[in-house]
């Protein structure tokens, strides 16, 4: 049938941009799992490093007019991950992609969201500028350390939450979770903790703490009652696990019965795994926004669990691609 003989709706459908998903190097396992849930193959691309450390990215299939999603989480080495993502966005635009969405499960620079000491960069905003300058048309991310980082972007941002995954996990571990208490490790996490407490129909408590440096925190008081209760600690991320150790210690000293921990991003830097292995908790769970190698799971003394958020990202990509609502995924 010639183009002119086809019904307009048929023409429109035939011209819908194909869904194409590619991955940077930082978490290919998550990207592959997202593709498996979507039922599409992971796009073919290659990243290489020259001897002088320059990165080159090369797509091995056509992207022309495609609805392109590039999965890249900001985990170690973070600067390489950001640079590779910018090159992938730029190369996709140069290859005539129709629309490019940067899928950033963990946006690490969200921790740098304000000028809280003199002569520093608000790097969360700078990285947002760089991604947009490279050509990102949309951003899909999860649990920003500070939700207002969303506002650093002028392009649309879909900000997913892992709260549903974390609370369902608590319920599967502790059937009478409603008798427990969700504990927020600091004022910044009280909103998230309160949403999870609502989902569990449980109590809520908070620790008042002071951050001394990047690696040191000092707890001041626990507001609420945890005595004799199962305590669920929730946070956006665990990096060195310094905050977690302080939070668990104070909960224990106030008489907590059992302690379960669930966070969105398990970054586990420096002494984190060693600290978790020796921690007086039943379990520490994090999602796979950051790749947790088997070696770390094994070294954590049976304490570490990894929860899968690939289905949530796959649903979000489907809805963005088809123009459906993304907020329906939160309920
Ligand atoms: C702090 O404001 C955050 O919500 C996390 O508690 C913190 O980033 C975790 O870092 P670390 O594990 O190094 O204490």
Tab-separated table of C-alpha atoms and ligand atoms in Angstrom:
chain	number	residue	atom	x	y	z
A	1	UNK	CA	0.000	0.000	0.000
A	2	UNK	CA	1.403	3.436	-0.890
A	3	UNK	CA	1.779	5.984	1.899
A	4	UNK	CA	-0.992	8.213	0.467
A	5	UNK	CA	-3.540	5.323	0.596
A	6	UNK	CA	-3.026	4.713	4.323
A	7	UNK	CA	-5.365	6.044	7.025
A	8	UNK	CA	-3.849	8.956	9.036
A	9	UNK	CA	-3.928	6.941	12.304
A	10	UNK	CA	-2.117	4.059	10.608
A	11	UNK	CA	0.504	6.493	9.334
A	12	UNK	CA	0.954	7.995	12.796
A	13	UNK	CA	1.348	4.596	14.433
A	14	UNK	CA	3.853	3.479	11.852
A	15	UNK	CA	5.892	6.602	12.601
A	16	UNK	CA	6.016	6.208	16.388
A	17	UNK	CA	9.644	6.373	17.512
A	18	UNK	CA	11.075	2.962	18.355
A	19	UNK	CA	11.971	2.400	22.004
A	20	UNK	CA	15.739	1.970	22.318
A	21	UNK	CA	17.530	1.280	25.624
A	22	UNK	CA	21.303	1.571	25.988
A	23	UNK	CA	23.618	1.284	28.958
A	24	UNK	CA	26.815	2.899	30.145
A	25	UNK	CA	29.363	0.842	32.048
A	26	UNK	CA	28.278	1.622	35.603
A	27	UNK	CA	25.368	-0.813	36.067
A	28	UNK	CA	24.785	-2.962	32.991
A	29	UNK	CA	23.120	-5.638	35.112
A	30	UNK	CA	20.316	-3.206	36.020
A	31	UNK	CA	20.009	-2.017	32.393
A	32	UNK	CA	19.767	-5.629	31.177
A	33	UNK	CA	17.155	-6.413	33.805
A	34	UNK	CA	15.123	-3.332	32.799
A	35	UNK	CA	15.259	-4.534	29.155
A	36	UNK	CA	14.161	-8.034	30.194
A	37	UNK	CA	11.109	-6.530	31.903
A	38	UNK	CA	10.403	-4.340	28.865
A	39	UNK	CA	10.860	-7.260	26.482
A	40	UNK	CA	13.360	-5.352	24.312
A	41	UNK	CA	17.015	-6.173	23.656
A	42	UNK	CA	19.670	-3.995	25.302
A	43	UNK	CA	20.987	-1.703	22.563
A	44	UNK	CA	24.471	-2.342	21.202
A	45	UNK	CA	27.091	0.271	22.062
A	46	UNK	CA	30.757	0.246	22.901
A	47	UNK	CA	32.812	2.409	25.256
A	48	UNK	CA	36.583	2.474	25.114
A	49	UNK	CA	39.357	4.400	26.805
A	50	UNK	CA	42.379	5.699	24.957
A	51	UNK	CA	45.778	5.455	26.608
A	52	UNK	CA	45.535	9.144	27.530
A	53	UNK	CA	42.299	8.373	29.494
A	54	UNK	CA	39.947	9.955	26.910
A	55	UNK	CA	36.678	8.025	26.574
A	56	UNK	CA	35.077	7.190	23.213
A	57	UNK	CA	31.508	5.939	22.854
A	58	UNK	CA	30.237	4.267	19.718
A	59	UNK	CA	26.653	3.124	18.948
A	60	UNK	CA	26.595	-0.063	16.898
A	61	UNK	CA	23.029	0.330	15.622
A	62	UNK	CA	20.884	3.127	14.186
A	63	UNK	CA	19.209	5.540	16.620
A	64	UNK	CA	17.511	7.645	13.934
A	65	UNK	CA	14.217	9.110	15.278
A	66	UNK	CA	14.396	6.644	18.182
A	67	UNK	CA	13.013	7.237	21.695
A	68	UNK	CA	16.361	6.599	23.369
A	69	UNK	CA	16.842	5.766	27.080
A	70	UNK	CA	20.428	5.643	28.380
A	71	UNK	CA	20.882	3.912	31.757
A	72	UNK	CA	23.857	5.162	33.756
A	73	UNK	CA	24.108	5.265	37.528
A	74	UNK	CA	26.612	7.564	39.241
A	75	UNK	CA	28.712	5.020	41.108
A	76	UNK	CA	32.497	4.693	41.432
A	77	UNK	CA	34.289	5.931	39.356
A	78	UNK	CA	31.633	8.679	39.357
A	79	UNK	CA	33.493	11.143	37.105
A	80	UNK	CA	33.931	8.475	34.419
A	81	UNK	CA	30.246	7.566	34.705
A	82	UNK	CA	29.177	11.193	34.212
A	83	UNK	CA	31.582	11.735	31.312
A	84	UNK	CA	30.491	8.530	29.597
A	85	UNK	CA	26.822	9.499	29.978
A	86	UNK	CA	27.444	12.942	28.483
A	87	UNK	CA	29.268	11.367	25.529
A	88	UNK	CA	26.432	8.864	25.043
A	89	UNK	CA	23.825	11.648	25.076
A	90	UNK	CA	25.857	13.780	22.673
A	91	UNK	CA	26.531	10.865	20.313
A	92	UNK	CA	22.831	9.896	20.359
A	93	UNK	CA	21.792	13.448	19.437
A	94	UNK	CA	24.408	13.554	16.664
A	95	UNK	CA	23.036	10.248	15.378
A	96	UNK	CA	19.565	11.878	15.023
A	97	UNK	CA	17.847	10.254	18.013
A	98	UNK	CA	14.323	11.643	18.306
A	99	UNK	CA	14.405	12.066	22.082
A	100	UNK	CA	17.037	11.176	24.675
A	101	UNK	CA	16.193	10.343	28.287
A	102	UNK	CA	19.044	9.993	30.761
A	103	UNK	CA	18.067	7.241	33.211
A	104	UNK	CA	20.133	7.931	36.331
A	105	UNK	CA	19.041	5.505	39.076
A	106	UNK	CA	21.489	7.088	41.561
A	107	UNK	CA	22.304	10.786	41.089
A	108	UNK	CA	25.187	10.939	43.574
A	109	UNK	CA	25.760	14.701	43.235
A	110	UNK	CA	22.307	15.328	44.738
A	111	UNK	CA	24.252	15.430	48.029
A	112	UNK	CA	25.868	18.652	46.805
A	113	UNK	CA	22.705	20.749	46.706
A	114	UNK	CA	23.608	23.994	48.486
A	115	UNK	CA	26.427	26.388	49.271
A	116	UNK	CA	26.884	25.362	52.900
A	117	UNK	CA	30.468	26.550	53.165
A	118	UNK	CA	32.311	29.372	51.410
A	119	UNK	CA	33.923	29.039	47.975
A	120	UNK	CA	32.395	25.682	46.943
A	121	UNK	CA	30.459	24.612	43.854
A	122	UNK	CA	26.826	23.477	44.027
A	123	UNK	CA	27.877	20.447	42.012
A	124	UNK	CA	24.370	18.932	41.843
A	125	UNK	CA	23.327	21.943	39.741
A	126	UNK	CA	26.521	21.941	37.675
A	127	UNK	CA	26.070	18.277	36.690
A	128	UNK	CA	22.433	19.008	35.786
A	129	UNK	CA	23.631	21.847	33.516
A	130	UNK	CA	26.217	19.581	31.875
A	131	UNK	CA	23.688	16.823	31.120
A	132	UNK	CA	21.289	19.318	29.574
A	133	UNK	CA	24.084	20.964	27.599
A	134	UNK	CA	25.003	17.509	26.255
A	135	UNK	CA	21.434	17.235	24.954
A	136	UNK	CA	19.337	15.286	27.496
A	137	UNK	CA	15.639	15.887	26.774
A	138	UNK	CA	14.379	14.213	29.957
A	139	UNK	CA	15.724	12.720	33.175
A	140	UNK	CA	14.457	9.608	34.950
A	141	UNK	CA	15.919	9.120	38.422
A	142	UNK	CA	15.161	7.674	41.852
A	143	UNK	CA	15.248	8.977	45.445
A	144	UNK	CA	17.253	12.187	45.161
A	145	UNK	CA	19.075	12.946	48.435
A	146	UNK	CA	17.275	16.306	48.430
A	147	UNK	CA	14.051	16.270	46.348
A	148	UNK	CA	14.519	19.948	45.416
A	149	UNK	CA	17.515	18.928	43.238
A	150	UNK	CA	14.748	18.169	40.714
A	151	UNK	CA	14.573	21.943	40.267
A	152	UNK	CA	18.187	22.122	39.001
A	153	UNK	CA	16.877	20.761	35.682
A	154	UNK	CA	14.901	22.749	33.133
A	155	UNK	CA	13.980	19.588	31.184
A	156	UNK	CA	11.258	17.292	32.621
A	157	UNK	CA	12.384	15.025	35.469
A	158	UNK	CA	10.539	11.886	36.553
A	159	UNK	CA	11.600	11.257	40.131
A	160	UNK	CA	10.788	7.694	41.186
A	161	UNK	CA	10.504	6.563	44.780
A	162	UNK	CA	11.595	3.211	46.186
A	163	UNK	CA	9.278	3.619	49.210
A	164	UNK	CA	6.816	1.008	47.980
A	165	UNK	CA	9.602	-1.539	47.381
A	166	UNK	CA	11.160	-0.840	50.813
A	167	UNK	CA	7.885	-1.042	52.723
A	168	UNK	CA	6.802	-4.231	50.935
A	169	UNK	CA	10.172	-5.701	51.885
A	170	UNK	CA	9.692	-4.797	55.564
A	171	UNK	CA	6.219	-6.385	55.489
A	172	UNK	CA	7.594	-9.575	53.965
A	173	UNK	CA	10.292	-9.777	56.695
A	174	UNK	CA	8.027	-8.831	59.610
A	175	UNK	CA	4.358	-9.794	59.150
A	176	UNK	CA	3.277	-7.714	62.189
A	177	UNK	CA	5.244	-4.669	60.975
A	178	UNK	CA	2.335	-2.471	62.112
A	179	UNK	CA	3.498	-3.025	65.723
A	180	UNK	CA	6.963	-1.645	64.892
A	181	UNK	CA	8.434	1.836	64.552
A	182	UNK	CA	9.976	3.452	61.483
A	183	UNK	CA	13.057	5.423	62.566
A	184	UNK	CA	14.321	8.409	60.552
A	185	UNK	CA	18.107	8.814	61.071
A	186	UNK	CA	17.860	12.617	60.726
A	187	UNK	CA	15.450	15.454	60.049
A	188	UNK	CA	16.135	15.197	56.296
A	189	UNK	CA	14.676	11.706	56.139
A	190	UNK	CA	11.553	12.305	58.253
A	191	UNK	CA	9.199	12.756	55.283
A	192	UNK	CA	10.329	9.484	53.680
A	193	UNK	CA	10.125	7.698	57.052
A	194	UNK	CA	6.646	9.046	57.667
A	195	UNK	CA	5.449	7.846	54.245
A	196	UNK	CA	6.799	4.357	54.935
A	197	UNK	CA	5.268	4.358	58.441
A	198	UNK	CA	1.925	5.193	56.821
A	199	UNK	CA	2.319	2.259	54.420
A	200	UNK	CA	3.188	-0.083	57.328
A	201	UNK	CA	0.580	1.493	59.619
A	202	UNK	CA	3.357	1.618	62.234
A	203	UNK	CA	4.795	4.166	64.662
A	204	UNK	CA	7.365	6.828	63.776
A	205	UNK	CA	10.509	8.127	65.528
A	206	UNK	CA	13.423	10.381	64.598
A	207	UNK	CA	17.041	10.958	65.590
A	208	UNK	CA	18.277	14.490	66.022
A	209	UNK	CA	21.864	14.435	64.773
A	210	UNK	CA	24.648	16.769	63.839
A	211	UNK	CA	27.011	16.144	60.889
A	212	UNK	CA	30.606	16.987	61.878
A	213	UNK	CA	32.225	16.077	58.517
A	214	UNK	CA	31.696	13.864	55.461
A	215	UNK	CA	32.528	10.786	57.546
A	216	UNK	CA	31.504	11.797	61.089
A	217	UNK	CA	28.053	12.345	62.629
A	218	UNK	CA	27.029	12.992	66.233
A	219	UNK	CA	23.547	11.918	67.436
A	220	UNK	CA	21.905	14.173	70.059
A	221	UNK	CA	18.535	12.604	70.920
A	222	UNK	CA	15.901	10.095	69.799
A	223	UNK	CA	12.453	11.631	69.480
A	224	UNK	CA	9.752	8.956	69.898
A	225	UNK	CA	9.564	5.527	71.541
A	226	UNK	CA	11.363	2.397	70.302
A	227	UNK	CA	11.566	0.410	73.550
A	228	UNK	CA	10.719	-3.282	73.053
A	229	UNK	CA	9.748	-2.598	69.419
A	230	UNK	CA	10.937	-3.808	66.022
A	231	UNK	CA	12.637	-0.801	64.470
A	232	UNK	CA	12.735	-0.112	60.721
A	233	UNK	CA	15.498	2.333	59.788
A	234	UNK	CA	15.039	3.974	56.374
A	235	UNK	CA	17.357	6.348	54.537
A	236	UNK	CA	18.172	7.501	51.020
A	237	UNK	CA	21.616	5.910	50.981
A	238	UNK	CA	24.379	4.180	52.882
A	239	UNK	CA	27.848	5.348	51.938
A	240	UNK	CA	30.417	4.732	54.713
A	241	UNK	CA	27.647	3.454	57.046
A	242	UNK	CA	28.802	5.994	59.676
A	243	UNK	CA	25.261	7.400	60.060
A	244	UNK	CA	23.839	3.897	60.174
A	245	UNK	CA	26.137	2.746	62.996
A	246	UNK	CA	25.177	5.798	65.088
A	247	UNK	CA	21.479	5.298	64.375
A	248	UNK	CA	21.544	1.595	65.265
A	249	UNK	CA	23.535	2.253	68.447
A	250	UNK	CA	21.126	4.866	69.697
A	251	UNK	CA	18.091	2.699	68.823
A	252	UNK	CA	19.641	-0.213	70.723
A	253	UNK	CA	20.512	1.956	73.714
A	254	UNK	CA	16.871	3.066	73.831
A	255	UNK	CA	15.722	-0.599	74.012
A	256	UNK	CA	14.889	-1.532	70.382
A	257	UNK	CA	14.041	-5.262	70.090
A	258	UNK	CA	15.094	-6.036	66.479
A	259	UNK	CA	16.454	-3.661	63.866
A	260	UNK	CA	15.826	-3.871	60.098
A	261	UNK	CA	17.358	-1.368	57.680
A	262	UNK	CA	16.299	-0.519	54.109
A	263	UNK	CA	17.689	2.250	51.926
A	264	UNK	CA	17.365	3.110	48.251
A	265	UNK	CA	21.038	3.405	47.320
A	266	UNK	CA	23.588	0.913	48.689
A	267	UNK	CA	26.786	2.749	47.805
A	268	UNK	CA	28.895	0.962	50.457
A	269	UNK	CA	32.181	2.872	50.325
A	270	UNK	CA	35.302	2.508	52.525
A	271	UNK	CA	34.551	0.701	55.789
A	272	UNK	CA	30.788	0.246	55.119
A	273	UNK	CA	30.712	-3.518	54.570
A	274	UNK	CA	32.962	-4.233	57.542
A	275	UNK	CA	30.756	-2.004	59.722
A	276	UNK	CA	27.567	-3.719	58.527
A	277	UNK	CA	29.061	-7.179	59.117
A	278	UNK	CA	29.566	-6.276	62.775
A	279	UNK	CA	26.319	-4.345	63.242
A	280	UNK	CA	23.651	-5.446	65.718
A	281	UNK	CA	20.861	-5.636	63.098
A	282	UNK	CA	18.874	-8.447	61.525
A	283	UNK	CA	19.294	-7.195	57.977
A	284	UNK	CA	20.404	-4.276	55.818
A	285	UNK	CA	18.633	-4.066	52.453
A	286	UNK	CA	19.277	-1.708	49.558
A	287	UNK	CA	18.057	-1.651	45.983
A	288	UNK	CA	20.094	-2.342	42.857
A	289	UNK	CA	20.289	1.326	41.728
A	290	UNK	CA	23.990	0.822	42.471
A	291	UNK	CA	25.562	-2.511	41.592
A	292	UNK	CA	26.395	-4.461	44.762
A	293	UNK	CA	28.992	-7.095	43.818
A	294	UNK	CA	28.630	-10.623	45.231
A	295	UNK	CA	31.936	-10.146	47.051
A	296	UNK	CA	30.369	-7.374	49.182
A	297	UNK	CA	27.230	-9.420	49.881
A	298	UNK	CA	29.400	-12.336	51.025
A	299	UNK	CA	31.659	-10.128	53.176
A	300	UNK	CA	28.661	-8.663	55.034
A	301	UNK	CA	28.143	-11.776	57.131
A	302	UNK	CA	24.706	-12.653	55.715
A	303	UNK	CA	23.375	-9.197	56.695
A	304	UNK	CA	23.025	-7.694	53.191
A	305	UNK	CA	19.996	-8.058	50.890
A	306	UNK	CA	19.501	-6.459	47.451
A	307	UNK	CA	16.008	-5.459	46.280
A	308	UNK	CA	15.158	-5.183	42.583
A	309	UNK	CA	13.855	-1.870	41.214
A	310	UNK	CA	14.195	-2.886	37.534
A	311	UNK	CA	10.403	-3.535	37.203
A	312	UNK	CA	9.695	0.009	38.455
A	313	UNK	CA	12.141	1.568	35.965
A	314	UNK	CA	10.704	-0.610	33.172
A	315	UNK	CA	7.160	0.575	34.006
A	316	UNK	CA	8.328	4.209	34.113
A	317	UNK	CA	10.064	3.868	30.719
A	318	UNK	CA	6.927	2.266	29.246
A	319	UNK	CA	4.770	5.113	30.532
A	320	UNK	CA	7.172	7.831	29.335
A	321	UNK	CA	7.419	6.149	25.917
A	322	UNK	CA	3.650	5.839	25.533
A	323	UNK	CA	2.858	9.219	27.077
A	324	UNK	CA	1.068	7.718	30.085
A	325	UNK	CA	1.190	9.042	33.648
A	326	UNK	CA	4.275	8.150	35.699
A	327	UNK	CA	2.835	9.257	39.061
A	328	UNK	CA	0.400	6.302	38.978
A	329	UNK	CA	3.424	4.086	39.671
A	330	UNK	CA	3.773	5.518	43.173
A	331	UNK	CA	0.483	4.158	44.491
B	1	LIG	C1	22.567	11.920	55.150
B	1	LIG	O1	22.075	13.013	55.183
B	1	LIG	C2	22.077	10.829	54.255
B	1	LIG	O2	20.696	10.728	54.272
B	1	LIG	C3	22.698	9.500	54.606
B	1	LIG	O3	22.384	9.191	55.928
B	1	LIG	C4	24.179	9.612	54.457
B	1	LIG	O4	24.465	10.133	53.190
B	1	LIG	C5	24.841	8.281	54.586
B	1	LIG	O5	26.246	8.467	54.530
B	1	LIG	P1	27.192	7.563	55.440
B	1	LIG	O6	26.753	6.142	55.199
B	1	LIG	O7	28.578	7.848	54.920
B	1	LIG	O8	27.032	7.966	56.867
